[in-house]
PDB file of C-alpha atoms in Angstrom:
ATOM      1  CA  ALA A  25      65.779  -4.630 -36.139  1.00 71.00           C
ATOM      2  CA  SER A  26      64.241  -3.000 -38.724  1.00 88.00           C
ATOM      3  CA  PRO A  27      64.569  -4.430 -42.346  1.00 91.00           C
ATOM      4  CA  GLY A  28      66.691  -1.605 -43.624  1.00 90.00           C
ATOM      5  CA  THR A  29      68.935  -2.020 -40.622  1.00 93.00           C
ATOM      6  CA  ALA A  30      68.904  -6.017 -41.403  1.00 94.00           C
ATOM      7  CA  ALA A  31      70.128  -5.443 -44.794  1.00 94.00           C
ATOM      8  CA  VAL A  32      72.830  -3.043 -43.702  1.00 94.00           C
ATOM      9  CA  GLN A  33      74.099  -6.114 -41.385  1.00 94.00           C
ATOM     10  CA  ASP A  34      74.158  -8.385 -43.921  1.00 94.00           C
ATOM     11  CA  VAL A  35      76.407  -6.411 -46.197  1.00 94.00           C
ATOM     12  CA  ALA A  36      78.424  -6.046 -42.906  1.00 94.00           C
ATOM     13  CA  ASP A  37      78.688  -9.747 -42.515  1.00 95.00           C
ATOM     14  CA  GLY A  38      79.551 -10.489 -45.964  1.00 94.00           C
ATOM     15  CA  LEU A  39      76.012 -12.051 -46.839  1.00 94.00           C
ATOM     16  CA  ALA A  40      75.272  -9.480 -49.309  1.00 94.00           C
ATOM     17  CA  ASP A  41      77.315  -7.738 -51.720  1.00 94.00           C
ATOM     18  CA  ILE A  42      74.990  -4.637 -51.614  1.00 92.00           C
ATOM     19  CA  ALA A  43      71.640  -3.250 -49.989  1.00 92.00           C
ATOM     20  CA  VAL A  44      69.247  -1.176 -52.243  1.00 89.00           C
ATOM     21  CA  GLY A  45      65.858   0.318 -51.139  1.00 86.00           C
ATOM     22  CA  PRO A  46      64.777   3.088 -48.898  1.00 84.00           C
ATOM     23  CA  ILE A  47      67.065   2.583 -45.835  1.00 88.00           C
ATOM     24  CA  TRP A  48      68.130   5.976 -43.916  1.00 86.00           C
ATOM     25  CA  ILE A  49      71.589   6.357 -43.126  1.00 89.00           C
ATOM     26  CA  THR A  50      71.807   6.556 -39.432  1.00 91.00           C
ATOM     27  CA  GLY A  51      74.751   6.541 -37.188  1.00 92.00           C
ATOM     28  CA  ASP A  52      74.318   2.718 -36.253  1.00 93.00           C
ATOM     29  CA  ARG A  53      73.954   2.003 -40.080  1.00 94.00           C
ATOM     30  CA  LEU A  54      77.431   4.049 -40.456  1.00 93.00           C
ATOM     31  CA  ARG A  55      79.094   2.557 -38.115  1.00 93.00           C
ATOM     32  CA  MET A  56      78.478  -0.966 -39.818  1.00 93.00           C
ATOM     33  CA  THR A  57      79.545  -0.009 -43.575  1.00 92.00           C
ATOM     34  CA  THR A  58      79.968   2.496 -45.814  1.00 90.00           C
ATOM     35  CA  PHE A  59      77.043   4.108 -48.154  1.00 91.00           C
ATOM     36  CA  THR A  60      77.157   5.947 -51.472  1.00 89.00           C
ATOM     37  CA  MET A  61      75.838   9.233 -52.075  1.00 86.00           C
ATOM     38  CA  PRO A  62      71.499   8.584 -51.868  1.00 83.00           C
ATOM     39  CA  VAL A  63      69.898   8.663 -54.916  1.00 82.00           C
ATOM     40  CA  GLN A  64      67.050  10.517 -53.858  1.00 81.00           C
ATOM     41  CA  LEU A  65      66.634  12.443 -50.927  1.00 81.00           C
ATOM     42  CA  ASP A  66      63.527  12.093 -48.474  1.00 79.00           C
ATOM     43  CA  LYS A  67      61.681  15.025 -47.273  1.00 81.00           C
ATOM     44  CA  THR A  68      60.632  13.748 -44.329  1.00 80.00           C
ATOM     45  CA  VAL A  69      61.059  15.742 -41.103  1.00 77.00           C
ATOM     46  CA  LEU A  70      60.549  14.383 -37.507  1.00 76.00           C
ATOM     47  CA  VAL A  71      58.661  17.358 -35.415  1.00 76.00           C
ATOM     48  CA  ILE A  72      58.856  17.064 -31.670  1.00 76.00           C
ATOM     49  CA  PRO A  73      57.417  19.874 -28.918  1.00 73.00           C
ATOM     50  CA  LYS A  74      59.705  22.595 -28.029  1.00 77.00           C
ATOM     51  CA  PRO A  75      62.179  21.681 -25.192  1.00 79.00           C
ATOM     52  CA  GLY A  76      61.079  23.047 -21.997  1.00 77.00           C
ATOM     53  CA  SER A  77      57.349  22.530 -22.806  1.00 75.00           C
ATOM     54  CA  ARG A  78      54.816  20.593 -20.806  1.00 81.00           C
ATOM     55  CA  ILE A  79      52.345  19.039 -22.269  1.00 80.00           C
ATOM     56  CA  THR A  80      49.949  17.180 -19.859  1.00 84.00           C
ATOM     57  CA  PHE A  81      48.436  13.926 -20.260  1.00 85.00           C
ATOM     58  CA  PHE A  82      45.176  14.853 -20.258  1.00 88.00           C
ATOM     59  CA  GLU A  83      45.568  17.884 -23.303  1.00 85.00           C
ATOM     60  CA  GLU A  84      47.900  15.090 -25.705  1.00 83.00           C
ATOM     61  CA  THR A  85      44.586  12.469 -24.936  1.00 88.00           C
ATOM     62  CA  LYS A  86      42.160  15.330 -26.163  1.00 88.00           C
ATOM     63  CA  LYS A  87      43.941  15.529 -29.717  1.00 88.00           C
ATOM     64  CA  VAL A  88      42.260  12.581 -30.534  1.00 89.00           C
ATOM     65  CA  PHE A  89      39.127  14.014 -30.053  1.00 90.00           C
ATOM     66  CA  ASP A  90      39.729  17.462 -31.955  1.00 91.00           C
ATOM     67  CA  PRO A  91      38.645  16.295 -35.615  1.00 90.00           C
ATOM     68  CA  PHE A  92      34.884  16.678 -34.655  1.00 92.00           C
ATOM     69  CA  THR A  93      32.580  18.559 -32.470  1.00 93.00           C
ATOM     70  CA  TRP A  94      30.972  16.513 -29.483  1.00 92.00           C
ATOM     71  CA  ARG A  95      27.553  16.538 -31.163  1.00 96.00           C
ATOM     72  CA  VAL A  96      29.265  14.672 -34.390  1.00 96.00           C
ATOM     73  CA  TRP A  97      30.824  12.437 -31.789  1.00 94.00           C
ATOM     74  CA  ILE A  98      27.760  11.767 -30.418  1.00 96.00           C
ATOM     75  CA  LEU A  99      25.918  11.681 -33.710  1.00 97.00           C
ATOM     76  CA  LEU A 100      28.934   8.580 -34.861  1.00 96.00           C
ATOM     77  CA  LEU A 101      28.453   6.919 -31.682  1.00 96.00           C
ATOM     78  CA  GLY A 102      24.649   6.553 -32.226  1.00 97.00           C
ATOM     79  CA  ILE A 103      25.085   5.531 -35.465  1.00 97.00           C
ATOM     80  CA  ILE A 104      27.750   2.639 -34.461  1.00 96.00           C
ATOM     81  CA  SER A 105      25.400   1.671 -32.067  1.00 96.00           C
ATOM     82  CA  LEU A 106      22.333   1.762 -34.111  1.00 96.00           C
ATOM     83  CA  THR A 107      24.309  -0.374 -36.438  1.00 96.00           C
ATOM     84  CA  ALA A 108      25.345  -2.682 -33.998  1.00 95.00           C
ATOM     85  CA  LEU A 109      21.821  -3.085 -32.952  1.00 94.00           C
ATOM     86  CA  LEU A 110      20.367  -3.730 -36.119  1.00 95.00           C
ATOM     87  CA  SER A 111      23.128  -6.405 -37.175  1.00 93.00           C
ATOM     88  CA  VAL A 112      22.143  -8.503 -34.743  1.00 89.00           C
ATOM     89  CA  TRP A 113      18.394  -8.374 -34.558  1.00 79.00           C
TER      90      TRP A 113
END
């Protein structure tokens, strides 16, 4: 369980009178106890693939390498290898 859920559980169990912190109001937590109106709203959003879209494992894995071109990746690997060799020399 997350720290937020643990804090809400403590209130529900009577171990604490209130819980204050960055706690998201979820269905499970609402079933444990009541909440006041939020003091601040979070602008975090969850982005998921469009329903029905199929992304292959290869396409998903390839995203890791997208920030750089293959030449930059080779340069980075060369620098890391050279640094490793020089550190043991």
